[in-house]
Coordinates of C-alpha atoms and ligand atoms in Angstrom, one line a residue:
M1 CA 10.9 -24.3 -27.5
C2 CA 11.3 -21.1 -29.5
G3 CA 13.8 -18.3 -29.4
I4 CA 13.2 -14.8 -28.1
I5 CA 15.0 -11.5 -28.4
A6 CA 14.3 -7.9 -27.2
C7 CA 16.1 -4.6 -27.4
R8 CA 16.0 -1.1 -26.3
A9 CA 18.5 0.3 -28.8
F10 CA 19.5 3.7 -30.2
E11 CA 18.7 2.6 -33.7
P12 CA 15.3 1.3 -34.9
A13 CA 14.6 -2.1 -33.4
P14 CA 13.5 -4.1 -36.5
G15 CA 17.1 -4.4 -37.8
Y16 CA 18.3 -5.9 -34.5
L17 CA 15.3 -8.1 -34.0
V18 CA 15.3 -9.7 -37.4
A19 CA 19.1 -10.2 -37.5
G20 CA 18.9 -11.8 -34.0
L21 CA 15.9 -14.0 -34.9
K22 CA 17.8 -15.4 -37.9
R23 CA 20.4 -16.6 -35.5
L24 CA 17.7 -18.1 -33.2
E25 CA 15.9 -20.0 -36.0
Y26 CA 17.6 -23.2 -34.8
R27 CA 15.2 -23.1 -31.9
G28 CA 12.2 -23.3 -34.2
Y29 CA 11.0 -22.0 -37.5
D30 CA 7.3 -22.6 -37.6
S31 CA 6.6 -18.9 -37.5
A32 CA 8.3 -15.6 -36.5
G33 CA 7.2 -12.2 -35.3
I34 CA 8.3 -8.9 -33.8
A35 CA 6.5 -6.1 -32.0
V36 CA 8.1 -2.6 -32.0
S37 CA 7.2 0.5 -30.1
A38 CA 6.0 3.2 -32.5
A39 CA 6.3 7.0 -32.2
D40 CA 2.5 7.4 -31.5
G41 CA 2.6 5.3 -28.4
T42 CA 1.3 2.1 -30.1
T43 CA 3.0 -1.1 -30.9
A44 CA 3.5 -2.3 -34.5
V45 CA 3.2 -6.1 -34.8
F46 CA 4.6 -8.1 -37.7
R47 CA 4.1 -11.9 -37.9
T48 CA 4.7 -14.5 -40.5
I49 CA 4.5 -18.3 -41.0
S50 CA 7.3 -17.9 -43.6
R51 CA 10.9 -17.7 -42.6
V52 CA 12.3 -14.9 -40.4
D53 CA 13.7 -13.1 -43.5
S54 CA 10.2 -12.3 -44.7
L55 CA 9.7 -10.0 -41.7
T56 CA 12.0 -7.5 -43.3
G57 CA 9.6 -7.2 -46.2
L58 CA 6.7 -6.7 -43.9
V59 CA 8.6 -3.9 -42.0
E60 CA 9.6 -2.3 -45.3
D61 CA 5.9 -2.1 -46.3
W62 CA 5.0 -0.5 -43.0
D63 CA 3.5 3.0 -43.6
G64 CA 2.5 3.7 -40.0
P65 CA 4.2 5.9 -37.4
L66 CA 8.0 5.9 -37.1
L67 CA 9.3 2.7 -35.4
A68 CA 11.5 3.2 -32.3
G69 CA 14.5 1.3 -30.9
T70 CA 12.4 -0.8 -28.4
G71 CA 11.0 -4.1 -29.5
I72 CA 10.6 -7.8 -28.9
G73 CA 10.9 -10.8 -31.3
H74 CA 10.1 -14.5 -31.4
T75 CA 10.8 -17.6 -33.6
R76 CA 8.4 -20.4 -32.9
W77 CA 8.4 -24.2 -32.7
A78 CA 4.7 -25.0 -32.2
T79 CA 3.7 -26.8 -29.1
H80 CA 0.1 -25.5 -28.3
G81 CA -1.9 -24.7 -31.4
G82 CA -1.1 -25.2 -35.1
V83 CA 1.2 -23.3 -37.3
S84 CA -0.7 -20.1 -38.2
V85 CA -0.2 -16.3 -38.1
Q86 CA -2.7 -16.1 -35.3
N87 CA -0.7 -18.5 -33.2
A88 CA 2.6 -16.7 -34.0
H89 CA 4.1 -14.5 -31.3
P90 CA 4.1 -11.7 -30.1
H91 CA 0.7 -12.2 -28.5
Q92 CA -1.3 -9.3 -27.1
D93 CA -3.8 -8.5 -24.4
C94 CA -7.5 -7.6 -25.1
E95 CA -6.6 -3.9 -25.8
G96 CA -3.4 -4.4 -27.8
R97 CA -1.5 -2.5 -25.1
L98 CA 0.8 -5.4 -24.1
S99 CA 2.8 -7.5 -26.4
V100 CA 4.5 -10.7 -25.1
V101 CA 7.0 -13.2 -26.4
H102 CA 7.5 -16.5 -24.5
N103 CA 9.7 -19.5 -24.8
G104 CA 8.7 -22.5 -22.6
I105 CA 5.6 -24.3 -21.7
L106 CA 2.9 -23.3 -19.2
D107 CA 1.6 -26.4 -17.4
N108 CA -1.4 -24.6 -15.9
A109 CA -2.4 -22.6 -19.1
D110 CA -5.8 -24.3 -19.5
R111 CA -7.0 -23.5 -16.0
L112 CA -5.7 -19.9 -16.2
R113 CA -7.3 -19.4 -19.6
A114 CA -10.6 -20.7 -18.3
E115 CA -10.5 -18.3 -15.4
L116 CA -9.4 -15.3 -17.6
V117 CA -12.2 -16.0 -20.1
H118 CA -14.6 -16.2 -17.2
A119 CA -13.4 -12.8 -16.1
G120 CA -14.1 -11.4 -19.5
H121 CA -10.8 -11.6 -21.4
R122 CA -10.9 -12.3 -25.1
F123 CA -8.3 -14.7 -26.5
S124 CA -7.2 -14.6 -30.1
S125 CA -4.9 -17.7 -30.3
E126 CA -4.7 -21.3 -29.2
V127 CA -1.3 -20.7 -27.6
D128 CA -0.6 -21.2 -23.9
S129 CA 1.6 -18.1 -23.9
E130 CA -1.3 -15.8 -24.5
V131 CA -2.5 -16.2 -20.9
I132 CA 0.6 -14.2 -19.8
C133 CA -0.7 -11.1 -21.7
H134 CA -4.1 -11.3 -20.0
L135 CA -2.6 -12.0 -16.5
V136 CA -0.4 -9.0 -16.8
E137 CA -3.3 -6.9 -18.2
D138 CA -5.4 -7.9 -15.1
R139 CA -2.6 -6.9 -12.7
L140 CA -2.3 -3.5 -14.4
L141 CA -5.9 -2.8 -13.5
D142 CA -4.7 -2.2 -9.9
S143 CA -1.5 -0.3 -10.6
D144 CA 0.5 1.0 -13.6
D145 CA 3.7 -0.7 -12.4
L146 CA 4.7 -3.2 -15.2
L147 CA 7.5 -4.7 -13.1
G148 CA 5.1 -5.5 -10.2
A149 CA 2.5 -6.7 -12.7
V150 CA 4.8 -9.1 -14.4
S151 CA 6.2 -10.4 -11.0
D152 CA 2.6 -11.1 -9.9
A153 CA 1.7 -12.7 -13.1
V154 CA 4.7 -15.1 -13.2
A155 CA 3.9 -16.1 -9.6
Q156 CA 0.7 -17.6 -10.9
L157 CA 2.4 -19.7 -13.6
T158 CA 3.7 -23.2 -13.4
G159 CA 6.0 -24.7 -16.1
S160 CA 8.9 -22.9 -17.8
W161 CA 9.3 -19.5 -19.3
A162 CA 11.7 -17.0 -20.7
L163 CA 9.4 -14.0 -21.6
V164 CA 9.5 -10.3 -22.4
V165 CA 6.5 -8.0 -22.0
L166 CA 6.3 -4.7 -23.9
D167 CA 3.9 -2.0 -22.8
A168 CA 2.9 0.3 -25.6
R169 CA 1.3 2.9 -23.3
T170 CA 4.5 3.5 -21.2
G171 CA 7.2 2.0 -23.5
R172 CA 8.3 -0.1 -20.5
M173 CA 9.7 -3.5 -21.1
V174 CA 10.0 -6.3 -18.5
A175 CA 11.6 -9.8 -18.8
A176 CA 11.3 -12.9 -16.6
A177 CA 12.8 -16.4 -16.6
H178 CA 12.2 -19.7 -15.0
R179 CA 13.7 -23.0 -16.4
S180 CA 14.1 -21.5 -19.9
P181 CA 17.3 -19.6 -20.8
L182 CA 17.4 -15.9 -21.1
L183 CA 20.3 -13.5 -20.9
A184 CA 20.6 -9.7 -20.8
A185 CA 23.4 -7.4 -22.0
R186 CA 24.3 -3.7 -22.0
S187 CA 26.4 -2.0 -24.6
A188 CA 26.9 1.3 -26.5
A189 CA 24.3 0.1 -28.9
G190 CA 21.6 -0.3 -26.2
I191 CA 20.3 -3.1 -24.0
F192 CA 19.6 -6.5 -25.4
L193 CA 17.9 -9.7 -24.2
A194 CA 18.0 -13.1 -26.0
S195 CA 17.7 -16.8 -25.5
D196 CA 21.2 -17.3 -26.6
I197 CA 24.3 -15.1 -27.0
S198 CA 24.5 -16.0 -30.7
A199 CA 21.5 -13.7 -31.3
I200 CA 23.1 -10.6 -29.9
G201 CA 26.8 -11.3 -29.8
D202 CA 27.6 -8.8 -32.6
W203 CA 26.4 -5.9 -30.4
V204 CA 27.6 -6.8 -26.9
D205 CA 30.9 -7.8 -25.2
E206 CA 29.5 -9.4 -22.1
F207 CA 26.2 -10.6 -20.7
H208 CA 24.3 -11.6 -17.6
I209 CA 22.2 -14.8 -17.2
L210 CA 18.7 -14.6 -15.6
A211 CA 18.3 -17.1 -12.8
D212 CA 15.1 -19.0 -12.1
G213 CA 12.6 -16.5 -10.7
D214 CA 14.4 -13.4 -12.0
V215 CA 12.2 -10.5 -13.2
V216 CA 14.2 -7.7 -14.9
E217 CA 13.0 -4.3 -16.1
V218 CA 14.9 -2.8 -19.1
T219 CA 15.1 0.9 -18.6
N220 CA 18.2 2.8 -19.6
D221 CA 19.8 0.1 -17.4
L222 CA 18.8 -3.3 -16.0
V223 CA 16.6 -3.3 -12.9
W224 CA 17.1 -6.8 -11.4
T225 CA 14.5 -8.4 -9.1
N226 CA 13.6 -11.9 -7.9
S227 CA 10.3 -12.8 -6.3
G228 CA 9.4 -9.1 -6.1
I229 CA 12.6 -8.2 -4.2
P230 CA 15.5 -6.1 -5.6
A231 CA 18.4 -8.4 -6.6
V232 CA 22.0 -7.8 -7.5
V233 CA 22.8 -8.0 -11.2
P234 CA 24.6 -11.3 -11.7
A235 CA 28.3 -11.2 -12.6
P236 CA 28.9 -10.5 -16.3
I237 CA 30.2 -13.3 -18.5
P238 CA 32.4 -12.3 -21.4
R239 CA 31.0 -13.0 -24.8
P240 CA 32.7 -16.1 -26.3
P241 CA 35.2 -15.4 -29.1
R242 CA 33.3 -14.6 -32.3
P243 CA 33.9 -17.9 -34.1
H244 CA 32.1 -19.7 -31.2
F245 CA 28.9 -17.8 -31.7
S246 CA 29.1 -16.0 -35.0
L247 CA 27.0 -18.0 -37.4
T248 CA 27.4 -18.1 -41.1
V249 CA 23.7 -17.4 -41.5
E250 CA 24.1 -16.3 -45.1
A251 CA 25.1 -19.8 -46.3
D252 CA 22.1 -21.4 -47.9
D253 CA 23.1 -25.0 -47.4
H254 CA 24.4 -25.4 -43.9
M255 CA 24.3 -29.2 -43.6
A256 CA 26.4 -29.7 -46.7
A257 CA 28.9 -27.0 -45.5
E258 CA 29.1 -28.6 -42.1
I259 CA 29.7 -32.1 -43.5
R260 CA 32.4 -30.6 -45.7
E261 CA 34.0 -28.9 -42.7
Q262 CA 34.3 -32.2 -40.7
P263 CA 38.0 -32.9 -41.4
E264 CA 39.0 -29.4 -40.5
A265 CA 36.8 -29.4 -37.4
A266 CA 38.4 -32.7 -36.3
A267 CA 41.9 -31.4 -37.0
R268 CA 41.2 -28.2 -35.0
L269 CA 39.9 -30.2 -32.1
L270 CA 42.8 -32.6 -32.1
E271 CA 45.2 -29.7 -32.1
E272 CA 43.5 -28.3 -29.1
V273 CA 43.2 -31.5 -27.0
G274 CA 45.4 -34.1 -28.7
G275 CA 48.6 -33.3 -26.7
R276 CA 46.8 -33.6 -23.3
I277 CA 45.2 -37.1 -23.8
A278 CA 48.1 -39.6 -23.3
T279 CA 49.5 -37.5 -20.4
G280 CA 46.3 -37.8 -18.5
E281 CA 46.0 -34.0 -18.4
L282 CA 42.7 -33.9 -20.3
W283 CA 41.1 -35.9 -17.6
N284 CA 43.0 -34.5 -14.6
D285 CA 42.2 -30.9 -15.5
L286 CA 38.5 -31.6 -15.0
G287 CA 39.1 -32.2 -11.3
L288 CA 36.7 -35.2 -11.2
P289 CA 37.1 -38.2 -9.0
R290 CA 38.3 -41.6 -10.3
F291 CA 35.4 -43.7 -11.6
D292 CA 34.7 -47.4 -12.2
R293 CA 31.8 -47.1 -14.7
M294 CA 30.3 -44.6 -17.1
R295 CA 26.7 -43.7 -17.6
V296 CA 25.9 -41.6 -20.7
V297 CA 22.7 -39.5 -20.7
A298 CA 21.8 -37.8 -23.9
C299 CA 19.3 -37.6 -26.8
G300 CA 19.4 -38.3 -30.5
T301 CA 22.7 -37.9 -32.2
S302 CA 24.4 -37.1 -28.9
L303 CA 23.2 -40.4 -27.5
N304 CA 24.7 -42.2 -30.5
A305 CA 28.0 -40.4 -29.9
G306 CA 27.7 -41.4 -26.2
E307 CA 27.3 -45.1 -27.2
V308 CA 30.6 -44.9 -29.2
I309 CA 32.3 -43.3 -26.3
G310 CA 30.9 -45.7 -23.7
S311 CA 31.9 -48.7 -26.0
A312 CA 35.4 -47.3 -26.2
L313 CA 35.6 -47.3 -22.4
S314 CA 34.6 -50.9 -22.2
R315 CA 36.8 -52.0 -25.1
L316 CA 39.9 -50.1 -24.1
G317 CA 39.6 -50.1 -20.3
G318 CA 37.3 -53.1 -19.5
L319 CA 35.0 -50.8 -17.5
G320 CA 31.2 -51.0 -17.8
H321 CA 29.0 -48.4 -19.4
S322 CA 25.4 -47.7 -20.0
S323 CA 23.6 -45.3 -22.2
V324 CA 20.3 -43.8 -21.1
V325 CA 17.8 -41.8 -23.2
A326 CA 17.7 -38.5 -21.2
S327 CA 13.9 -38.4 -21.1
E328 CA 13.9 -41.8 -19.4
A329 CA 16.8 -41.2 -17.1
A330 CA 14.7 -40.6 -14.0
G331 CA 14.3 -44.3 -13.1
S332 CA 17.8 -45.4 -13.8
V333 CA 20.0 -46.6 -10.9
V334 CA 23.3 -44.9 -10.5
E335 CA 25.7 -47.1 -8.6
P336 CA 28.6 -45.7 -6.5
G337 CA 31.7 -45.0 -8.6
T338 CA 29.7 -44.0 -11.6
L339 CA 30.6 -41.0 -13.8
T340 CA 27.6 -39.6 -15.5
V341 CA 28.5 -38.0 -18.9
M342 CA 25.7 -35.8 -20.2
I343 CA 26.3 -35.1 -23.9
S344 CA 24.5 -32.3 -25.7
Q345 CA 25.5 -30.2 -28.6
S346 CA 23.3 -27.3 -27.5
G347 CA 23.5 -27.8 -23.8
E348 CA 19.9 -26.6 -23.7
T349 CA 18.0 -29.8 -24.4
A350 CA 15.2 -29.9 -21.8
D351 CA 15.2 -33.7 -21.4
V352 CA 18.9 -33.6 -20.5
L353 CA 18.5 -30.7 -18.1
R354 CA 15.6 -32.5 -16.4
A355 CA 17.7 -35.7 -16.1
L356 CA 20.4 -33.6 -14.4
E357 CA 17.9 -32.0 -12.0
E358 CA 16.4 -35.4 -11.1
G359 CA 19.7 -37.2 -10.9
P360 CA 21.2 -38.4 -7.6
E361 CA 22.9 -35.8 -5.4
G362 CA 26.6 -36.1 -5.0
S363 CA 27.2 -38.3 -8.1
P364 CA 29.6 -36.5 -10.4
V365 CA 28.4 -35.2 -13.7
L366 CA 30.5 -34.2 -16.7
A367 CA 28.9 -32.3 -19.6
L368 CA 30.2 -32.7 -23.1
V369 CA 28.8 -29.7 -24.9
N370 CA 29.4 -27.5 -27.9
N371 CA 28.7 -24.4 -25.9
V372 CA 30.3 -24.3 -22.5
H373 CA 28.2 -21.3 -21.5
S374 CA 25.0 -23.2 -22.1
T375 CA 22.6 -24.1 -19.2
L376 CA 24.0 -27.6 -19.0
G377 CA 27.6 -26.4 -19.1
R378 CA 27.0 -24.1 -16.2
K379 CA 25.2 -26.6 -14.0
V380 CA 27.5 -29.6 -13.9
D381 CA 30.6 -30.5 -11.9
A382 CA 32.9 -30.3 -15.0
V383 CA 32.5 -29.3 -18.6
L384 CA 34.3 -30.4 -21.7
S385 CA 33.8 -28.6 -25.1
C386 CA 33.5 -30.6 -28.3
A387 CA 34.7 -27.3 -29.9
A388 CA 33.0 -28.0 -33.3
G389 CA 32.0 -24.3 -33.8
P390 CA 28.5 -23.2 -34.7
E391 CA 26.3 -25.9 -36.3
I392 CA 23.2 -24.5 -38.0
G393 CA 21.7 -27.5 -39.9
V394 CA 19.1 -29.2 -37.7
A395 CA 20.8 -32.5 -38.4
A396 CA 23.9 -32.8 -36.3
T397 CA 27.0 -33.8 -38.3
K398 CA 30.3 -32.1 -37.4
T399 CA 29.3 -32.0 -33.7
F400 CA 28.8 -35.8 -33.7
V401 CA 32.3 -36.3 -35.1
C402 CA 33.8 -33.9 -32.6
Q403 CA 31.8 -35.4 -29.7
V404 CA 33.1 -38.8 -30.6
I405 CA 36.7 -37.6 -30.9
V406 CA 36.9 -35.6 -27.7
G407 CA 34.8 -38.2 -25.8
T408 CA 37.2 -41.0 -26.9
G409 CA 40.1 -38.8 -26.0
L410 CA 38.6 -38.3 -22.6
V411 CA 38.2 -42.1 -22.1
I412 CA 41.9 -42.7 -23.0
S413 CA 43.0 -39.9 -20.8
S414 CA 41.0 -41.1 -17.8
L415 CA 42.4 -44.6 -18.2
V416 CA 45.9 -43.3 -18.2
A417 CA 45.3 -41.0 -15.2
S418 CA 43.8 -43.9 -13.2
G419 CA 46.7 -46.2 -14.0
R420 CA 44.5 -48.5 -16.1
M421 CA 46.3 -47.9 -19.3
D422 CA 50.1 -47.5 -19.9
V423 CA 51.2 -44.3 -21.5
A424 CA 52.8 -46.1 -24.6
R425 CA 49.5 -47.6 -25.5
A426 CA 47.7 -44.3 -25.0
H427 CA 50.2 -42.7 -27.4
R428 CA 49.5 -45.3 -30.0
L429 CA 45.7 -44.7 -29.7
V430 CA 46.2 -40.9 -29.9
N431 CA 48.2 -41.5 -33.1
D432 CA 45.1 -43.3 -34.4
L433 CA 43.0 -40.3 -33.5
Y434 CA 45.3 -38.0 -35.4
L435 CA 44.5 -40.0 -38.6
I436 CA 40.8 -39.2 -38.4
P437 CA 40.8 -35.8 -40.3
E438 CA 42.4 -37.5 -43.3
Q439 CA 40.1 -40.5 -43.0
L440 CA 37.1 -38.2 -43.0
A441 CA 38.3 -36.4 -46.0
E442 CA 38.9 -39.6 -47.9
A443 CA 35.5 -40.9 -46.9
A444 CA 33.9 -37.7 -48.2
A445 CA 35.7 -38.0 -51.5
A446 CA 34.6 -41.7 -52.0
A447 CA 31.0 -40.8 -51.1
R448 CA 31.0 -37.9 -53.6
A449 CA 32.1 -40.2 -56.3
L450 CA 30.0 -43.3 -55.6
L451 CA 26.8 -42.2 -53.9
P452 CA 24.9 -40.3 -56.7
P453 CA 23.8 -43.4 -58.6
L454 CA 22.9 -45.2 -55.4
V455 CA 20.8 -42.3 -54.3
E456 CA 19.0 -42.3 -57.6
E457 CA 18.4 -46.0 -57.2
V458 CA 16.8 -45.8 -53.7
R459 CA 14.9 -42.6 -54.2
G460 CA 11.6 -44.4 -54.4
A461 CA 12.2 -46.7 -51.4
K462 CA 9.7 -46.3 -48.5
G463 CA 11.9 -47.7 -45.8
F464 CA 15.5 -48.4 -45.1
L465 CA 17.4 -50.7 -42.7
F466 CA 20.8 -49.9 -41.3
L467 CA 23.0 -52.7 -39.8
G468 CA 26.3 -52.9 -38.0
R469 CA 28.1 -55.1 -35.5
G470 CA 30.0 -54.1 -32.4
A471 CA 31.4 -50.6 -32.7
G472 CA 29.5 -50.2 -36.0
V473 CA 26.0 -50.4 -34.3
A474 CA 26.1 -46.9 -33.1
Y475 CA 27.0 -45.6 -36.5
A476 CA 24.2 -47.6 -38.1
A477 CA 21.9 -45.9 -35.6
E478 CA 23.3 -42.5 -36.5
G479 CA 22.8 -43.2 -40.3
A480 CA 19.2 -44.2 -39.7
L481 CA 18.5 -41.1 -37.6
K482 CA 20.0 -38.8 -40.3
L483 CA 17.9 -40.4 -43.0
K484 CA 14.7 -40.2 -41.0
E485 CA 15.0 -36.6 -40.0
I486 CA 15.8 -35.0 -43.4
T487 CA 14.2 -37.4 -45.9
Y488 CA 11.0 -38.3 -44.0
R489 CA 11.6 -42.0 -44.9
W490 CA 11.2 -44.8 -42.3
A491 CA 14.6 -46.1 -41.3
E492 CA 15.5 -48.7 -38.6
A493 CA 18.9 -49.5 -37.2
Y494 CA 19.8 -52.9 -35.8
P495 CA 22.8 -54.9 -34.7
A496 CA 23.1 -57.1 -37.8
G497 CA 22.7 -60.3 -35.8
E498 CA 19.3 -59.2 -34.5
L499 CA 17.9 -59.0 -38.0
K500 CA 16.7 -62.6 -38.1
H501 CA 14.8 -62.1 -34.8
G502 CA 12.1 -59.9 -36.5
P503 CA 13.2 -57.0 -38.7
L504 CA 14.1 -59.4 -41.6
A505 CA 10.3 -59.5 -42.2
L506 CA 10.5 -55.9 -43.4
V507 CA 12.8 -56.8 -46.3
E508 CA 11.2 -57.2 -49.7
E509 CA 12.4 -56.9 -53.2
G510 CA 14.6 -53.8 -53.5
T511 CA 14.5 -52.8 -49.8
P512 CA 17.7 -50.8 -49.2
V513 CA 19.8 -52.3 -46.4
I514 CA 22.8 -50.2 -45.5
V515 CA 25.6 -52.2 -43.8
I516 CA 28.5 -50.6 -41.9
D517 CA 31.1 -53.2 -42.9
D518 CA 34.0 -53.0 -40.6
D519 CA 35.2 -56.5 -41.6
D520 CA 33.5 -58.4 -38.9
H521 CA 33.4 -61.9 -40.4
R522 CA 29.8 -62.6 -39.2
L523 CA 28.4 -59.8 -41.4
A524 CA 28.8 -61.9 -44.5
G525 CA 26.0 -64.3 -43.2
N526 CA 23.7 -61.4 -42.4
I527 CA 24.2 -59.8 -45.8
A528 CA 23.5 -63.1 -47.5
E529 CA 20.2 -63.4 -45.5
V530 CA 19.1 -60.1 -46.9
R531 CA 20.2 -60.8 -50.4
A532 CA 18.3 -64.1 -50.4
R533 CA 15.1 -62.0 -49.8
G534 CA 15.7 -59.5 -52.6
G535 CA 17.1 -56.7 -50.3
R536 CA 19.4 -54.1 -52.0
I537 CA 22.6 -54.3 -49.9
I538 CA 24.7 -51.1 -49.8
T539 CA 27.9 -51.6 -47.8
I540 CA 30.0 -48.8 -46.4
G541 CA 33.4 -49.6 -45.0
R542 CA 36.2 -52.1 -45.9
L543 CA 37.8 -52.7 -49.2
G544 CA 35.3 -53.9 -51.8
S545 CA 32.3 -52.1 -50.2
S546 CA 29.8 -50.1 -52.2
V547 CA 31.5 -47.0 -50.7
E548 CA 35.0 -47.8 -49.4
V549 CA 36.1 -45.7 -46.4
P550 CA 39.5 -45.9 -44.5
L551 CA 39.1 -48.0 -41.4
S552 CA 41.7 -49.0 -38.9
L553 CA 40.4 -52.0 -37.1
A554 CA 42.0 -51.1 -33.8
A555 CA 40.7 -47.5 -34.1
P556 CA 39.5 -46.3 -30.7
C557 CA 36.3 -44.8 -32.1
G558 CA 35.4 -47.7 -34.3
P559 CA 34.5 -47.1 -37.9
L560 CA 34.0 -43.3 -37.5
A561 CA 34.7 -42.4 -41.2
A562 CA 31.7 -44.5 -42.2
V563 CA 29.5 -41.7 -40.8
V564 CA 30.4 -39.4 -43.6
P565 CA 28.8 -41.4 -46.4
L566 CA 25.8 -42.0 -44.1
Q567 CA 25.3 -38.3 -43.7
M568 CA 25.8 -37.7 -47.4
L569 CA 23.4 -40.5 -48.3
A570 CA 20.7 -38.8 -46.2
L571 CA 21.5 -35.3 -47.6
G572 CA 21.7 -36.5 -51.2
L573 CA 18.3 -38.2 -50.9
A574 CA 16.8 -35.1 -49.2
V575 CA 18.0 -32.9 -52.0
E576 CA 16.8 -35.4 -54.6
L577 CA 13.4 -35.4 -53.0
G578 CA 13.3 -31.6 -52.9
F579 CA 13.3 -31.2 -49.1
D580 CA 15.0 -28.5 -47.1
A581 CA 17.7 -30.5 -45.2
D582 CA 18.7 -27.6 -43.0
K583 CA 15.2 -27.1 -41.7
P584 CA 13.3 -30.5 -41.7
R585 CA 9.6 -30.4 -41.0
N586 CA 8.4 -30.7 -37.4
L587 CA 11.9 -30.4 -35.9
A588 CA 14.1 -27.7 -34.3
K589 CA 17.9 -27.7 -33.7
S590 CA 17.5 -27.3 -30.0
V591 CA 14.7 -29.1 -28.2
T592 CA 14.0 -26.9 -25.2
V593 CA 10.7 -28.5 -24.0
D594 CA 10.3 -31.9 -22.4
Ligands
AGP601 C1 20.4 -34.7 -34.6 O1 20.5 -34.8 -35.9 C2 19.1 -34.3 -34.1 N1 18.7 -33.1 -34.6 C3 18.7 -34.5 -32.7 O2 18.6 -35.9 -32.5 C4 19.7 -34.0 -31.6 O3 20.9 -34.7 -31.6 C5 19.0 -34.1 -30.2 O4 17.9 -33.3 -30.2 C6 20.0 -33.7 -29.1 O5 20.3 -32.4 -29.2 P1 21.5 -31.8 -28.3 O6 22.7 -32.6 -28.7 O7 21.6 -30.4 -28.5 O8 21.2 -32.2 -26.8

């Protein structure tokens, strides 16, 4: 995973690199580093296992030669080798001439490392990326051409990479990409490269995306090649409007802000798409063929959203659906007439991209993403935005809500367009969708008032169970996922009826059992079974629940408002336990390795 950035700018590079890295921290925050060309023909390297911000202090303390406008930067999610300054990027060759940042995984790193060590190279980290420095170093023994050396070096790699090599001796800089995102952009401020437009969007108006195999030298311009042959610079893509990339990186509590923003995000989305649902336009505008069943492919929270959307298709339209964990999609059978819906907030999740690559030819794929310019958004037959705006907290919140709303809208729209639902019913369902912003706000108010003593009560619990029935099951799964990822407590989600088939054995005196109570009459029995064993029942939902939230039983998305107290329970507990909810341990916002 990891995020990379590079610049050849007219102002000193550290300002750009650190600002850009702060916006890439969602790709990993185990360590960060920059390498900057210095006036004396050397490269100054700054690395830290603290947050990106601390690089500023390191640069301020620098008393070496003047730092120039050319540099590279990296924020890391550890794959090979532990979290240490030594393993932080940029990495260097034996002589400290070359500095390299890399995002991706090199499958043949062990073999290459052994060969390079045998040839006399000295490694100083455990990281797979370091082989790139030594491979390029080797190639430069034959010629001083960095572009050719990098092209030769990447030809020896297998795996994935977005990388930039900076040569201190010549000041030259070369980038390459293969199955990891990298984009390049020119502007009056200079030339910039980054994993994501959010990192450089303040300084450029348009950008070009490197294709697999591209190797690009950054001179005063962009010299584009592929497999050693000059290539045409790809067509520029306009930078998305500022609200779609500009991150409020200054906020110190992103998850809380993103939860608070949910009613507004939902209202904004409905204003954008609401009028096109019941007319069938939302579906028709995608230009996809009629389908008879839906197959959702996604990971984590996006998979939970997919389960809600797929259930809506079955409930409202009587069509079948299946949900497939993206990393396991390779073996799944795709029957004729299936629409595959790939859901991903980032559109960069490697497991989803791999599932797309390995999926059957000719079967239509729709992507539901938060960034239509993402790799997934660009590669599918049609793309729909969940338009939630930037989400920084690692735990997905407002994007989940927006995925559910637009996905359900899409289901209704497709049913109308295919003549399976009459327009009057569709209008009634859309009216239900319009109630969601208010319901989310009411749920948040109830949670704010009622959750604090409950959080206090369960703060010592080692494990939690989350239960639901029918449409509530996916929300129970989402509640358990939120709790796990930001409080580091075990949490399991089950259809309530399944409890007695095994998980009930986990319940002991005081075990918190969170129930999404959408008034399914069978829940009472399941709750009684838990209470009889001393479990601490917390209900979220209908009148009389521990936390009451507005639910409309016929709601096309099921008990969506219940997700707000679930998110706030996880956040409240994380804060109570002293954890950084925005950056939970071991995780990253965007999982770009498989
Ligand atoms: C959500 O809280 C998690 N951080 C995680 O499960 C996430 O939903 C998953 O990695 C999928 O990411 P994507 O939506 O960007 O593909």
